[in-house]
Coordinates of C-alpha atoms and ligand atoms in Angstrom, one line a residue:
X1 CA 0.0 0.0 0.0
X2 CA 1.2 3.4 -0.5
X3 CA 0.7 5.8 1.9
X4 CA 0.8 9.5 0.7
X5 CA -1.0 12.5 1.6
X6 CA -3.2 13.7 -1.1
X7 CA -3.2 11.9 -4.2
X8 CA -3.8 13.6 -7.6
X9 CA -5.6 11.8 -10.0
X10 CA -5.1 12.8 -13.9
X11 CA -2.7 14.8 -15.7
X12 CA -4.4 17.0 -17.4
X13 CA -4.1 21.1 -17.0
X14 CA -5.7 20.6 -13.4
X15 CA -4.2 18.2 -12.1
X16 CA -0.8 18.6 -12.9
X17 CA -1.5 22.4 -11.3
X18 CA -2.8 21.3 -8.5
X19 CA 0.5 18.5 -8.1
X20 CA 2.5 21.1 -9.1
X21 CA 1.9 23.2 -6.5
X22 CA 1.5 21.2 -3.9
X23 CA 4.9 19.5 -4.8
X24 CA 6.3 23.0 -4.9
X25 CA 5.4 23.4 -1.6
X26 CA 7.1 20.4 -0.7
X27 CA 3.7 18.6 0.3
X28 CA 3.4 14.6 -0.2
X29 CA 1.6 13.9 -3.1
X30 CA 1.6 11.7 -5.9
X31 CA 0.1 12.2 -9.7
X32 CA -1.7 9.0 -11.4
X33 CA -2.7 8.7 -14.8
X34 CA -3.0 5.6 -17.0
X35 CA -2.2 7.8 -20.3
X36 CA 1.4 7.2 -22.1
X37 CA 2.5 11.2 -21.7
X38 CA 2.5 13.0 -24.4
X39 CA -1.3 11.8 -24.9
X40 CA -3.8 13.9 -27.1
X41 CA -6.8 15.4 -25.4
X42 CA -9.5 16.6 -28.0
X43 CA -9.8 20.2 -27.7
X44 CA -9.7 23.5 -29.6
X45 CA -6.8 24.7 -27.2
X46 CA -8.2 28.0 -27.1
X47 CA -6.4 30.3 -23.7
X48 CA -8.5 33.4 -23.5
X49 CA -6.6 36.2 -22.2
X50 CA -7.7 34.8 -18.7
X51 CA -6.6 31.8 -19.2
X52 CA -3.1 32.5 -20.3
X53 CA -2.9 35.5 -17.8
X54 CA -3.3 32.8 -14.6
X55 CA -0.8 30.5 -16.7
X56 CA 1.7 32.9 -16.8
X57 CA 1.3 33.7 -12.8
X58 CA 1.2 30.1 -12.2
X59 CA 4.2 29.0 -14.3
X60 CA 6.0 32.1 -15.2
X61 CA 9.0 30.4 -16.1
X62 CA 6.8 28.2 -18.8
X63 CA 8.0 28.8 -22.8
X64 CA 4.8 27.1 -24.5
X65 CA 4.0 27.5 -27.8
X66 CA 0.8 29.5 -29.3
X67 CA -0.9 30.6 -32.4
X68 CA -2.2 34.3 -31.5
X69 CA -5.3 35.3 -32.6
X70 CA -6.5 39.0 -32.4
X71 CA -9.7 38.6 -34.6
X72 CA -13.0 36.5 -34.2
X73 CA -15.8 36.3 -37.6
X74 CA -19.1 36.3 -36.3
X75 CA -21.6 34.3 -38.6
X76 CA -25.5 34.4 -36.7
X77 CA -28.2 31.9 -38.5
X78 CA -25.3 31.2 -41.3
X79 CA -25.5 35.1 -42.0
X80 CA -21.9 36.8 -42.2
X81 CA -21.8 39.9 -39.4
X82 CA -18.5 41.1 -39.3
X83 CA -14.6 40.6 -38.1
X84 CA -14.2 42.2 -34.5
X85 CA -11.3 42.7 -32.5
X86 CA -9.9 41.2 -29.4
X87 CA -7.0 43.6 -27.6
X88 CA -5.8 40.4 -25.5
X89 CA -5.1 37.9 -28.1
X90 CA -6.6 34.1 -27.5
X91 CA -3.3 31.4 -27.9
X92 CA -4.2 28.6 -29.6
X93 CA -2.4 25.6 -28.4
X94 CA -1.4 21.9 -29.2
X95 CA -2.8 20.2 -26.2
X96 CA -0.7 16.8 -26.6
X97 CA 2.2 19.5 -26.3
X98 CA 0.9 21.7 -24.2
X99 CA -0.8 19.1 -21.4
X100 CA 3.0 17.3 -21.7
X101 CA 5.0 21.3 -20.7
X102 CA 2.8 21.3 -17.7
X103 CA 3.1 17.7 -16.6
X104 CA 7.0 18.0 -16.9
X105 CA 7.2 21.2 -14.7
X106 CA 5.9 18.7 -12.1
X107 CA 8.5 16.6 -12.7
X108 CA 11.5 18.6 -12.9
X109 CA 10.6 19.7 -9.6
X110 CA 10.6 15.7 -8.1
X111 CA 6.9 15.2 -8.9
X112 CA 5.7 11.7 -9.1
X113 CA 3.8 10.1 -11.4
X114 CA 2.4 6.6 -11.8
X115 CA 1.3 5.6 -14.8
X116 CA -2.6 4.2 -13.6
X117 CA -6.0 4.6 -13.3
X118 CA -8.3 5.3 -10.5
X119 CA -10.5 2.3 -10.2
X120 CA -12.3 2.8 -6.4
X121 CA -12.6 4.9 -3.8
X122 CA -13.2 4.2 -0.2
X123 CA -13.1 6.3 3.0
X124 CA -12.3 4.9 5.9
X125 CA -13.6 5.0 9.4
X126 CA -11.2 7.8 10.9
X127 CA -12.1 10.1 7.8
X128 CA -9.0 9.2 4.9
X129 CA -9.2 7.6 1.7
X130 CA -8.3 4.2 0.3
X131 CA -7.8 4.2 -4.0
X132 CA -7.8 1.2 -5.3
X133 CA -6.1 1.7 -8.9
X134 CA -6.3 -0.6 -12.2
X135 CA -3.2 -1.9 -11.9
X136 CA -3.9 -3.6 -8.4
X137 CA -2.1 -1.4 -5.9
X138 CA -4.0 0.7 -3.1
X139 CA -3.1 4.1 -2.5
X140 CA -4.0 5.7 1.1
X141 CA -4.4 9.4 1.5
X142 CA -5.5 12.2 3.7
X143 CA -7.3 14.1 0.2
X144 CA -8.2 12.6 -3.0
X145 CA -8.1 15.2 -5.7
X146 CA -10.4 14.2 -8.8
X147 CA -8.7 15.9 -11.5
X148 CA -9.6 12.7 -14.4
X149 CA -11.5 14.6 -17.0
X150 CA -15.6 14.5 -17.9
X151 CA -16.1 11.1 -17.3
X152 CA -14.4 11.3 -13.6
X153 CA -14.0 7.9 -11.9
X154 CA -13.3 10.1 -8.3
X155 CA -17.1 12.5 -9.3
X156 CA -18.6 8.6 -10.1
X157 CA -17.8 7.9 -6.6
X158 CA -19.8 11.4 -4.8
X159 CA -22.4 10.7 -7.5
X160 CA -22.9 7.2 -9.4
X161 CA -25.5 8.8 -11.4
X162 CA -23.7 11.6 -12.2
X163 CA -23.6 11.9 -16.6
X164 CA -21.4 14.7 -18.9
X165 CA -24.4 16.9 -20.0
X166 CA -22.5 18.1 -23.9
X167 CA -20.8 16.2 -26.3
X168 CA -18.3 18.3 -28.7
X169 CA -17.3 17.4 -32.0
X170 CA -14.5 18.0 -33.5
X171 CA -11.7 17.7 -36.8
X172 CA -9.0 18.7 -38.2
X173 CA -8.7 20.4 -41.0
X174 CA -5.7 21.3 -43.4
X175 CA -4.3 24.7 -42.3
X176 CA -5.8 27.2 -44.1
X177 CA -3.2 29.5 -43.2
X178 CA -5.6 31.9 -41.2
X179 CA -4.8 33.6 -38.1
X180 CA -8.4 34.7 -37.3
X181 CA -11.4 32.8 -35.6
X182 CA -14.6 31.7 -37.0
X183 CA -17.9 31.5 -35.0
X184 CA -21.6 30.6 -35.8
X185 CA -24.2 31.7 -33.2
X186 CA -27.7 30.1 -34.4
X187 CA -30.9 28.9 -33.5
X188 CA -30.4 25.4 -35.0
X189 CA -27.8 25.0 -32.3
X190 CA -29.2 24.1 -28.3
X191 CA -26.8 26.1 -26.2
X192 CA -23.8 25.8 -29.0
X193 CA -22.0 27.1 -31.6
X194 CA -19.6 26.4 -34.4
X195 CA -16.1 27.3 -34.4
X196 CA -12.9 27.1 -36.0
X197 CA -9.9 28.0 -34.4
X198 CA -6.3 27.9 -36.2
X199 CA -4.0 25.6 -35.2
X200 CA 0.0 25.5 -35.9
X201 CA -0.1 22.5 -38.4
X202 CA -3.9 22.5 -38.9
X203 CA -6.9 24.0 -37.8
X204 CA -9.7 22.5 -36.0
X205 CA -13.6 23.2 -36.9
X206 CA -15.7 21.9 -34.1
X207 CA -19.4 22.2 -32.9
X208 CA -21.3 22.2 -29.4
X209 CA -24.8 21.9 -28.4
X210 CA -27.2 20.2 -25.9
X211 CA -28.0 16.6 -28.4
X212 CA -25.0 17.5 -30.3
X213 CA -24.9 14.4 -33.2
X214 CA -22.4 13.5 -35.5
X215 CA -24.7 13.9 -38.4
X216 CA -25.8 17.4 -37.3
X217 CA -21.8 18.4 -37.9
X218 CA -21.4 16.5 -40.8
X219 CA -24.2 19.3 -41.9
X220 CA -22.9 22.2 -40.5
X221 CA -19.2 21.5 -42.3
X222 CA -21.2 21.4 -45.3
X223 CA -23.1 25.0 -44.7
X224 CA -19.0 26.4 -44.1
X225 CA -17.9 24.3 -47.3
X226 CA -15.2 22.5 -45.4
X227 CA -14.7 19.0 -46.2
X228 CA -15.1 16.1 -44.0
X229 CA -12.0 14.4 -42.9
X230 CA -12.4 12.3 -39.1
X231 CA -14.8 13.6 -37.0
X232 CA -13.7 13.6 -33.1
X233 CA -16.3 13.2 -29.7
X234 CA -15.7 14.3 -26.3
X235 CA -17.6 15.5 -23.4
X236 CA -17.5 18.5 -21.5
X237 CA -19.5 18.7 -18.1
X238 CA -21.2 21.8 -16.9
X239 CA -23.5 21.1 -13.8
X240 CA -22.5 20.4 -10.8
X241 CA -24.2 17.6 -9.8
X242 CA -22.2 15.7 -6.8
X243 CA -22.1 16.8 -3.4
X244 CA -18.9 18.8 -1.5
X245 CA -16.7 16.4 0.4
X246 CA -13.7 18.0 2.6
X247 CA -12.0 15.4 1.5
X248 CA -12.5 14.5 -1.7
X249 CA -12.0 17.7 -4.3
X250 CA -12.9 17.9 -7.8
X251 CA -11.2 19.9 -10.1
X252 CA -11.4 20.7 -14.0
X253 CA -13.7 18.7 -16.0
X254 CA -14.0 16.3 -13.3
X255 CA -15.6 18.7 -11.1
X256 CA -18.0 20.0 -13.7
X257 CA -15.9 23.7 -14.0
X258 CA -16.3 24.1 -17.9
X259 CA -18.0 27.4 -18.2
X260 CA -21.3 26.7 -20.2
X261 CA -21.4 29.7 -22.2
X262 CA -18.7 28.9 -24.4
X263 CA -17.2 25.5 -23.0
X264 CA -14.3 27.4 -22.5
X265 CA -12.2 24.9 -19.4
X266 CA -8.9 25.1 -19.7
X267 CA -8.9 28.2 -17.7
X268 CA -11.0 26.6 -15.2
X269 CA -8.9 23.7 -14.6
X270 CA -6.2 25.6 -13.7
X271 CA -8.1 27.7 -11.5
X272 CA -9.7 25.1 -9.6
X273 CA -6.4 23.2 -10.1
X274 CA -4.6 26.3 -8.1
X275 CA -7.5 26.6 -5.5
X276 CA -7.8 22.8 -4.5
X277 CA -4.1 23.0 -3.4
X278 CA -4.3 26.1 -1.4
X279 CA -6.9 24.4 0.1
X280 CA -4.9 21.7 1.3
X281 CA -2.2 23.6 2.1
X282 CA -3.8 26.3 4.0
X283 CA -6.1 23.9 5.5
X284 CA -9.5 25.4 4.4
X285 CA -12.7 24.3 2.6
X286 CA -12.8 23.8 -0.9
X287 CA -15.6 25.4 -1.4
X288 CA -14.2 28.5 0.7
X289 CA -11.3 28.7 -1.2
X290 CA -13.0 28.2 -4.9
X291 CA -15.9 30.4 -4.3
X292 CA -14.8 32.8 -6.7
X293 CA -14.4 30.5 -9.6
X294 CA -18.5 29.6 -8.2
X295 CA -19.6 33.0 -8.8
X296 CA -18.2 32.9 -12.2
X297 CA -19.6 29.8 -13.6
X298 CA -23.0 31.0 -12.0
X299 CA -22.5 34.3 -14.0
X300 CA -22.0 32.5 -17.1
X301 CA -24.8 30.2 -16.7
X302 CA -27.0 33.1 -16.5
X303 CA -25.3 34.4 -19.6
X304 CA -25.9 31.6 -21.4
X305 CA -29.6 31.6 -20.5
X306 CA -30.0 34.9 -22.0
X307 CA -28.0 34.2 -25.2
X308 CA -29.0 30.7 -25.9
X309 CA -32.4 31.6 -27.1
X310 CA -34.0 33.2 -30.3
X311 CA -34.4 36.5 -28.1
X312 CA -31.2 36.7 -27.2
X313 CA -29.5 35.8 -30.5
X314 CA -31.6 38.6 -32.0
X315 CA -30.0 41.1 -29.7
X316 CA -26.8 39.6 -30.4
X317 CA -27.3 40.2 -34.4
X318 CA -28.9 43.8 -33.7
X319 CA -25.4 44.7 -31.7
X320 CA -23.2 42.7 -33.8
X321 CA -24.0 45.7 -36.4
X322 CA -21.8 47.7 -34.0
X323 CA -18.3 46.8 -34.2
X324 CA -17.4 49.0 -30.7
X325 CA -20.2 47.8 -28.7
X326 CA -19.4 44.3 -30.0
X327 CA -15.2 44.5 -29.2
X328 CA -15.9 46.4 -26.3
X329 CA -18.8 42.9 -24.9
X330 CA -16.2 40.7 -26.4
X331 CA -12.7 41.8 -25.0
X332 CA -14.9 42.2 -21.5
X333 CA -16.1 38.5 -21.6
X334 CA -12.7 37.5 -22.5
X335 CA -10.9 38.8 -19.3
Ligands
LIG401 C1 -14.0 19.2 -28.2 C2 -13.6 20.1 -27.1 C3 -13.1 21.4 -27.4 C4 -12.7 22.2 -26.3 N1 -12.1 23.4 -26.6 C5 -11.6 24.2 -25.6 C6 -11.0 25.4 -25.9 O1 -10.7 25.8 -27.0 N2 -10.6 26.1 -24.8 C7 -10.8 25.8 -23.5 O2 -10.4 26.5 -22.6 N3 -11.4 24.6 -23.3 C8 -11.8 23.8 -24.3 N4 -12.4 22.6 -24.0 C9 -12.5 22.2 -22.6 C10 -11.1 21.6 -22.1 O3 -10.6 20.7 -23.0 C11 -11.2 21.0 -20.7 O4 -12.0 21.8 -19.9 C12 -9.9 20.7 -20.1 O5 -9.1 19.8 -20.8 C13 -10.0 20.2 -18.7 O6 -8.8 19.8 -18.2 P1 -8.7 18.7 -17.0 O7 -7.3 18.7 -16.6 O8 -9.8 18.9 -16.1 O9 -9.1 17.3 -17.8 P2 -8.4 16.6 -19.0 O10 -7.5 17.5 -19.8 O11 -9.4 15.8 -19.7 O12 -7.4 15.5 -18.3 C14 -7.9 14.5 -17.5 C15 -6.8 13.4 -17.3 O13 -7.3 12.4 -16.5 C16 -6.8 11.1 -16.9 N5 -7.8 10.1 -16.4 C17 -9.0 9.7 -16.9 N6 -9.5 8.8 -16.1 C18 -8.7 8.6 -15.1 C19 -8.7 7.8 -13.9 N7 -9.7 6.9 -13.6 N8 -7.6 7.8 -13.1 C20 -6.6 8.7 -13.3 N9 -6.5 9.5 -14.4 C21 -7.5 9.4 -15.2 C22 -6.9 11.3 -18.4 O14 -5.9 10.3 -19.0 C23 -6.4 12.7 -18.6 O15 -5.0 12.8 -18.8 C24 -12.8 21.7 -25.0 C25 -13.4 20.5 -24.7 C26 -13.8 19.7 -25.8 C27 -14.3 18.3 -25.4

């Protein structure tokens, strides 16, 4: 059995913060994931300026690589509106680079990782936590920290009914050689959109929605003319639907973080990442210490009430027609 005191499981963007920092601190911990690292994690890679601004205060020393992007095309109801522009630039990255930058600055710091899967938890009697992993050995730990994506193990565990709510699709297209963002807003899509973001070697057109279906974007790459090439599914989650534990913390996907206005997450995984180890290392609750990041999500939802519906994207297209207004709403959501 190995006895440690928080164990970290998944090395994604959360949990590899949340190691990291704890490590830094010099607090026992050990990392678990069953991927071969550098693994590929479908995703547009998209840091809005908020996201890169808490990665560069959480890893200053980091040299990742980006594709900047200043300007966002609007399409509403497959109607062109405009090209609007974003002062803070989003970076685009690679996530089976980026996700692998992160995971080594854990390691160069004498982070461990074992290469497994978090199979079943248990508490015990005086209040800690018995793991039992795929591979056959039992970790025991003071904290658990759920960091393993949409389809959590650790969230299974606080809720077995628990389900990701939004499935994205995604592909790869041949680079186009464009710097600049597409996005269509429409009634045709339940709390979604299209996008297409650039990518260093490609770029990736993807769609979202509430009863997303493969078909449905095999149709919407037709309305943009792009061709089919292998279309890509993964959840996202949005609601949290598990009860707090002091013990057992979810962060990232796992904990349901994704912001359901634009399924942005990476910035919430490292946020929540950050926040579950000052938690533990301060010695506070969870929910104490990541009741900002609450507020947020809880601000978005009600955002994405109001736009998600023919009303809304009406008012959208009326102030779409106003390039200021429009960069001025934009750049604002963005920080
Ligand atoms: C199609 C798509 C496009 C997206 N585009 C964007 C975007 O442009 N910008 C943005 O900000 N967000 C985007 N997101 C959201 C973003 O990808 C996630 O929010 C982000 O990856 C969450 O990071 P994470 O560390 O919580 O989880 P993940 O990155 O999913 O990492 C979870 C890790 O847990 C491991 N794991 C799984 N099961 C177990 C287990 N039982 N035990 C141990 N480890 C386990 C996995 O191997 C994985 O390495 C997108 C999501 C999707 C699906």
């Amino acid at each position: 059995m190995i006895e440690v005191d928080v164990l970290v499981a998944g090395a994604g963007p959360a949990g590899s913060t949340c190691a990291y920092l704890l490590q830094q601190a010099g607090h026992s911990c050990l990392l678990t994931d069953p991927a071969e690292f550098p693994r590929d994690k479908i995703c547009g890679g998209g840091l809005t300026p908020r996201g890169w601004a808490i990665l560069d205060r959480l890893y200053p020393q980091l040299d990742y690589d980006f594709v900047p992007v200043h300007h966002a095309h609007l399409y509403i109801n497959g109607k062109y509106r405009g090209k609007y522009h974003m002062e803070k630039e989003i970076r685009v990255v690679r996530r089976k680079v980026f996700d692998r930058l992160l995971l080594d600055e854990y390691l160069k710091i004498g982070g461990k990782l074992l290469k497994d899967r978090v199979w079943e938890v248990r508490e015990r009697e005086d209040g800690t936590i018995e793991v039992s992993l795929m591979s056959g050995e039992t970790v025991h730990c003071r904290y658990l920290v759920g960091a393993d994506g949409a389809n959590s193990r650790v969230r299974q565990y606080l809720n077995p009914a628990s389900k990701p709510r939004v499935l994205i699709f995604e592909q790869y297209n041949q680079r186009s050689g464009t710097d600049e963002i597409t996005f269509e807003l429409a009634n045709k899509y339940k709390n979604g959109y299209y996008y297409l973001f650039p990518n260093r070697d490609y770029d990736i057109s993807g769609y979202c929605e509430i009863g997303s279906s493969r078909e449905k974007f095999a149709g919407v790459l037709d309305s943009f003319g792009i061709e089919k090439t292998r279309p890509l599914g993964a959840f996202i989650t949005t609601d949290i639907d598990y009860p707090y534990h002091p013990h057992i913390l979810l962060v990232g996907d796992a904990g349901c973080w994704c912001d359901c206005l634009s399924y942005e997450g990476i910035y919430f995984a490292l946020a929540t990442g950050e926040n579950a180890a000052r938690a533990i290392l301060e010695n506070r609750p969870f929910e104490e210490v990541n009741a900002p990041i609450l507020k947020k999500k809880l601000h978005r939802n009600k955002a994405a009430k109001l736009l998600y519906n023919p009303i809304g994207l009406a008012m959208v297209k009326l102030i779409s027609r106003h390039p200021d207004r429009t960069e001025r709403i934009l750049n604002r959501y963005l920080q």
